[in-house]
Short mmCIF file of C-alpha atoms in Angstrom, two decimals:
data_model
loop_
_atom_site.label_atom_id
_atom_site.label_comp_id
_atom_site.label_asym_id
_atom_site.label_seq_id
_atom_site.Cartn_x
_atom_site.Cartn_y
_atom_site.Cartn_z
CA MET A 210 53.07 -7.18 1.91
CA ALA A 211 50.24 -5.48 0.07
CA GLU A 212 47.81 -7.03 2.45
CA CYS A 213 49.67 -5.64 5.37
CA ILE A 214 49.50 -2.25 3.97
CA GLN A 215 45.99 -2.61 2.94
CA ASP A 216 45.40 -3.45 6.79
CA VAL A 217 47.09 -0.57 7.99
CA ILE A 218 45.23 1.86 5.45
CA GLY A 219 42.05 -0.04 6.84
CA ASN A 220 42.75 0.68 10.65
CA LEU A 221 43.72 4.33 9.90
CA PHE A 222 40.54 5.17 8.20
CA SER A 223 38.83 3.33 10.88
CA THR A 224 40.70 5.02 13.37
CA ILE A 225 39.68 8.49 11.64
CA ASP A 226 35.96 7.69 11.53
CA ALA A 227 35.94 6.94 15.29
CA LYS A 228 37.65 9.91 16.39
CA GLU A 229 35.21 12.16 14.05
CA GLU A 230 32.15 9.97 15.47
CA LEU A 231 33.59 10.81 19.08
CA LEU A 232 34.14 14.32 18.43
CA GLY A 233 30.56 14.63 17.08
CA GLU A 234 29.36 12.99 20.54
CA CYS A 235 31.61 15.37 22.70
CA GLU A 236 30.13 18.47 20.86
CA SER A 237 26.56 17.00 21.17
CA ILE A 238 27.16 16.58 24.83
CA TRP A 239 28.79 19.58 25.49
CA LYS A 240 25.83 21.79 24.00
CA LEU A 241 23.74 19.91 26.08
CA LEU A 242 25.82 20.93 29.17
CA GLU A 243 25.64 24.42 28.06
CA GLU A 244 21.98 24.42 27.94
CA CYS A 245 21.60 22.49 31.44
CA GLN A 246 24.13 25.15 32.95
CA ASN A 247 22.21 28.13 30.88
CA GLN A 248 18.59 26.72 32.84
CA LEU A 249 20.54 26.72 36.13
CA LEU A 250 21.68 30.35 35.67
CA LEU A 251 18.55 31.33 34.92
CA LEU A 252 17.00 29.39 38.01
CA GLY A 253 19.95 31.10 39.98
CA THR A 254 19.02 34.66 39.17
CA GLU A 255 15.50 34.65 39.99
CA THR A 256 14.27 37.64 42.15
CA LEU A 257 14.11 36.39 46.04
CA LEU A 258 13.73 38.29 49.22
CA LYS A 259 17.12 39.63 50.91
CA SER A 260 16.81 37.49 53.99
CA ASN A 261 16.05 34.28 52.18
CA ALA A 262 18.06 34.80 48.76
CA LYS A 263 21.27 32.79 50.13
CA LEU A 264 19.12 30.19 51.72
CA SER A 265 17.30 29.64 48.70
CA LEU A 266 19.95 29.50 46.40
CA LEU A 267 21.85 27.22 48.43
CA MET A 268 18.62 24.84 48.60
CA THR A 269 18.57 24.88 44.78
CA ARG A 270 22.01 23.95 44.46
CA VAL A 271 21.49 21.04 46.62
CA ARG A 272 18.56 19.68 44.78
CA ALA A 273 20.22 19.96 41.60
CA LEU A 274 23.26 18.11 42.73
CA SER A 275 21.08 15.51 44.26
CA VAL A 276 19.11 14.92 41.04
CA GLU A 277 22.69 14.88 39.42
CA CYS A 278 24.07 12.70 41.98
CA HIS A 279 21.06 10.33 41.30
CA GLN A 280 21.27 10.25 38.03
CA TRP A 281 24.98 9.24 38.08
CA GLN A 282 24.34 6.48 40.52
CA ASN A 283 21.58 4.97 38.34
CA ARG A 284 23.52 5.36 34.70
CA CYS A 285 25.19 2.60 33.18
CA PRO A 286 28.38 3.35 31.29
CA GLU A 287 27.90 3.52 27.96
CA LEU A 288 30.72 2.72 25.66
CA SER A 289 30.79 5.28 22.46
CA SER A 290 33.36 2.94 20.80
CA ASN A 291 35.07 -0.76 21.45
CA ASN A 292 38.50 0.91 19.96
CA PRO A 293 41.32 0.97 22.84
CA ASP A 294 42.66 4.11 21.20
CA VAL A 295 39.19 6.24 21.55
CA LEU A 296 38.57 4.80 24.84
CA VAL A 297 41.99 5.99 25.88
CA LYS A 298 41.43 9.56 24.06
CA LEU A 299 38.21 9.53 25.66
CA GLY A 300 39.44 9.02 29.46
CA LYS A 301 42.34 11.45 28.92
CA HIS A 302 39.05 13.92 28.23
CA GLU A 303 37.04 13.25 31.05
CA LEU A 304 40.56 13.58 33.09
CA GLN A 305 41.20 16.89 31.72
CA LYS A 306 37.65 17.85 32.03
CA ALA A 307 37.25 16.68 35.47
CA GLU A 308 40.52 18.37 36.22
CA ASN A 309 39.29 21.77 35.01
CA ASP A 310 36.03 21.58 37.01
CA LEU A 311 38.02 21.01 40.08
CA GLU A 312 40.62 23.49 39.47
CA MET A 313 37.66 26.04 38.90
CA MET A 314 35.75 24.92 42.00
CA LEU A 315 39.27 25.45 43.92
CA SER A 316 39.60 28.66 42.75
CA THR A 317 35.97 29.54 43.52
CA VAL A 318 36.33 28.29 46.85
CA GLU A 319 39.74 30.19 47.32
CA SER A 320 37.97 33.39 46.36
CA LYS A 321 35.41 32.68 48.65
CA ASN A 322 38.37 31.95 51.48
CA ARG A 323 39.95 35.21 50.78
CA ARG A 324 36.60 37.22 50.97
CA LEU A 325 35.57 35.76 54.11
CA GLU A 326 38.92 36.33 55.34
CA GLN A 327 38.37 40.09 54.33
CA ASP A 328 35.04 40.14 56.00
CA LEU A 329 36.32 38.76 59.22
CA LYS A 330 39.10 41.39 59.02
CA ARG A 331 36.40 43.93 58.44
CA GLN A 332 34.34 42.42 61.59
CA GLN A 333 37.54 42.43 63.55
CA ARG A 334 38.36 46.12 63.19
CA TRP A 335 34.62 46.90 63.85
CA LEU A 336 34.50 44.92 67.08
CA GLU A 337 37.73 46.75 68.11
CA GLU A 338 36.49 50.06 67.23
CA GLN A 339 33.32 49.03 69.20
CA GLU A 340 35.22 48.15 72.22
CA LYS A 341 37.40 51.14 72.41
CA ILE A 342 33.60 53.01 71.90
CA VAL A 343 32.53 51.28 75.04
CA ASP A 344 35.50 51.73 76.94
CA ALA A 345 35.40 55.34 76.07
CA LEU A 346 31.55 55.29 77.16
CA THR A 347 32.59 53.53 80.37
CA GLN A 348 35.13 56.03 81.34
CA ILE A 349 32.89 58.84 80.86
CA GLU A 350 30.00 57.34 82.72
CA GLN A 351 32.49 56.78 85.62
CA GLU A 352 33.43 60.30 85.45
CA ILE A 353 29.79 61.94 85.20
CA LYS A 354 29.19 59.66 88.34
CA ALA A 355 32.11 60.84 90.26
CA GLN A 356 31.24 64.52 89.21
CA VAL A 357 27.44 63.63 90.68
CA GLU A 358 28.82 62.24 93.60
CA GLU A 359 30.86 65.25 94.16
CA ILE A 360 28.12 67.86 93.50
CA SER A 361 25.96 65.64 95.67
CA GLN A 362 28.41 65.73 98.55
CA LYS A 363 29.07 69.69 98.09
CA SER A 364 25.22 70.30 97.95
CA TRP A 365 24.79 68.07 101.37
CA LYS A 366 28.01 70.16 102.74
CA LYS A 367 26.05 73.39 101.82
CA ALA A 368 22.74 72.45 103.04
CA LEU A 369 24.70 71.25 106.40
CA LEU A 370 26.40 74.70 106.63
CA ARG A 371 23.23 76.67 105.88
CA GLU A 372 21.49 74.50 108.81
CA LEU A 373 24.14 75.12 110.80
CA GLN A 374 24.36 78.74 110.24
CA LYS A 375 20.71 78.88 110.91
CA LYS A 376 20.97 77.41 114.29
CA MET A 377 23.99 79.72 115.18
CA LEU A 378 21.67 82.50 114.53
CA GLN A 379 18.73 81.11 116.49
CA LEU A 380 21.46 80.59 119.26
CA LYS A 381 22.81 83.65 119.04
CA THR A 382 18.91 85.38 119.25
CA ARG A 383 17.99 83.08 122.16
CA LYS A 384 21.16 84.32 123.73
CA LYS A 385 20.35 88.18 123.29
CA ASP A 386 17.16 87.45 124.57
CA LEU A 387 18.39 85.71 127.91
CA LEU A 388 20.95 88.43 128.50
CA ASN A 389 18.39 91.15 128.22
CA THR A 390 16.06 89.35 130.48
CA LEU A 391 18.61 88.50 132.74
CA SER A 392 19.71 92.20 132.83
CA LYS A 393 16.17 93.46 133.35
CA PHE A 394 16.03 90.72 136.31
CA LEU A 395 19.15 92.45 137.78
CA GLU A 396 18.16 95.82 137.48
CA GLU A 397 14.88 95.33 139.20
CA HIS A 398 15.93 92.94 141.76
CA PHE A 399 19.54 93.55 142.19
CA PRO A 400 20.24 97.27 141.23
CA LEU A 401 23.95 98.11 141.25
CA PRO A 402 25.32 100.15 144.25
CA ILE A 403 26.03 103.60 142.84
CA ALA A 404 26.18 105.69 145.58
CA ALA A 405 27.96 103.09 148.29
CA ASN A 406 31.33 103.12 146.39
CA LYS A 407 31.75 106.78 146.26
CA ILE A 408 30.62 107.54 149.63
CA LEU A 409 33.23 105.20 151.15
CA VAL A 410 36.09 106.57 148.79
CA SER A 411 35.07 110.30 149.61
CA LYS A 412 34.98 109.43 153.57
CA LEU A 413 38.42 108.05 153.73
CA MET A 414 39.62 110.74 151.25
CA ASP A 415 38.34 113.96 153.34
CA THR A 416 38.35 112.51 156.87
CA PRO A 417 41.07 109.82 156.84
CA HIS A 418 40.91 109.63 160.85
CA GLU A 419 37.19 109.21 161.01
CA PRO A 420 36.72 107.06 157.55
CA TYR A 421 33.49 104.76 158.63
CA VAL A 422 30.28 105.25 157.06
CA LYS A 423 26.96 104.31 158.80
CA ILE A 424 24.94 101.56 156.81
CA ASN A 425 21.39 102.69 155.64
CA ASP A 426 18.61 101.66 153.44
CA SER A 427 20.85 103.05 150.37
CA PHE A 428 23.35 100.75 150.35
CA TRP A 429 22.63 97.29 148.63
CA VAL A 430 23.43 94.64 151.20
CA PRO A 431 24.83 91.90 148.93
CA TYR A 432 27.33 94.49 147.69
CA ILE A 433 28.37 95.43 151.35
CA GLU A 434 28.74 91.71 152.10
CA LEU A 435 30.90 91.20 148.92
CA LEU A 436 33.30 94.05 149.95
CA LEU A 437 33.78 92.78 153.42
CA ARG A 438 34.28 89.12 152.14
CA CYS A 439 36.67 90.30 149.97
CA GLY A 440 38.61 92.66 152.24
CA VAL A 441 38.10 95.88 150.32
CA ALA A 442 35.67 97.12 153.23
CA LEU A 443 36.15 96.70 157.02
CA ARG A 444 33.47 96.77 159.93
CA HIS A 445 33.97 98.71 162.78
CA PRO A 446 35.35 96.86 165.81
CA GLU A 447 32.68 98.28 168.26
CA ASP A 448 29.82 99.09 165.83
CA PRO A 449 29.11 96.31 163.06
CA ASN A 450 26.44 99.12 161.42
CA ARG A 451 29.70 100.99 160.33
CA ILE A 452 32.12 100.03 157.71
CA ARG A 453 34.87 101.71 156.43
CA LEU A 454 37.10 101.22 152.89
CA GLU A 455 40.57 99.77 153.48
CA ALA A 456 43.17 102.15 152.90
CA PHE A 457 45.14 100.71 150.09
CA HIS A 458 47.28 103.68 149.43
CA MET A 459 48.80 103.87 152.76
#
């Protein structure tokens, strides 16, 4: 009985010592991790050009992860203790740490996704605004083109109207010149018979029983022929050189 109690007490003390030893190793490893994290933060906060900052940061992370992966691949697992209880606690601790790291990574990824969604929404709103601006500018351009075409047509019509008015004025001037020339030609070669009609009318009214008038050089021959052809004047039946006015009032 006493031996059993001593065994239990010995196992208890050995468990306590192993736990303290494990905690010491964990603290040293944690300090080492903090130092590594601080060094990475210092490397990540170096001043970079704006155009290459993101790329350089990503390349630095890739190199660090590659080195860490290579170290883990070449590293042989070291057991700090052969005690099953210590190994179970150590495994739980590592699993908890891995879970925390994964949760932190998940939170970071979700935060980045939310920022990307917000950026995407802003870009979509900006794109819609730009499309509206383009549509408005296109409509304004079409209106300006229509106005320019209308102005061009009006200008062309005005120019055509001025040209027609100019031609009409030239035609009127030409017509006036032709009429003046024709009038002079008629006055020169075909003077109006001013005295012949008066003589015929006076002879008919004064001497109705002898209305005939002898044709002389003062009578215009074409005019006499016109009067005879139209039946206004009649020749004497016996003397063709004498004519009289038709008595329309009889």
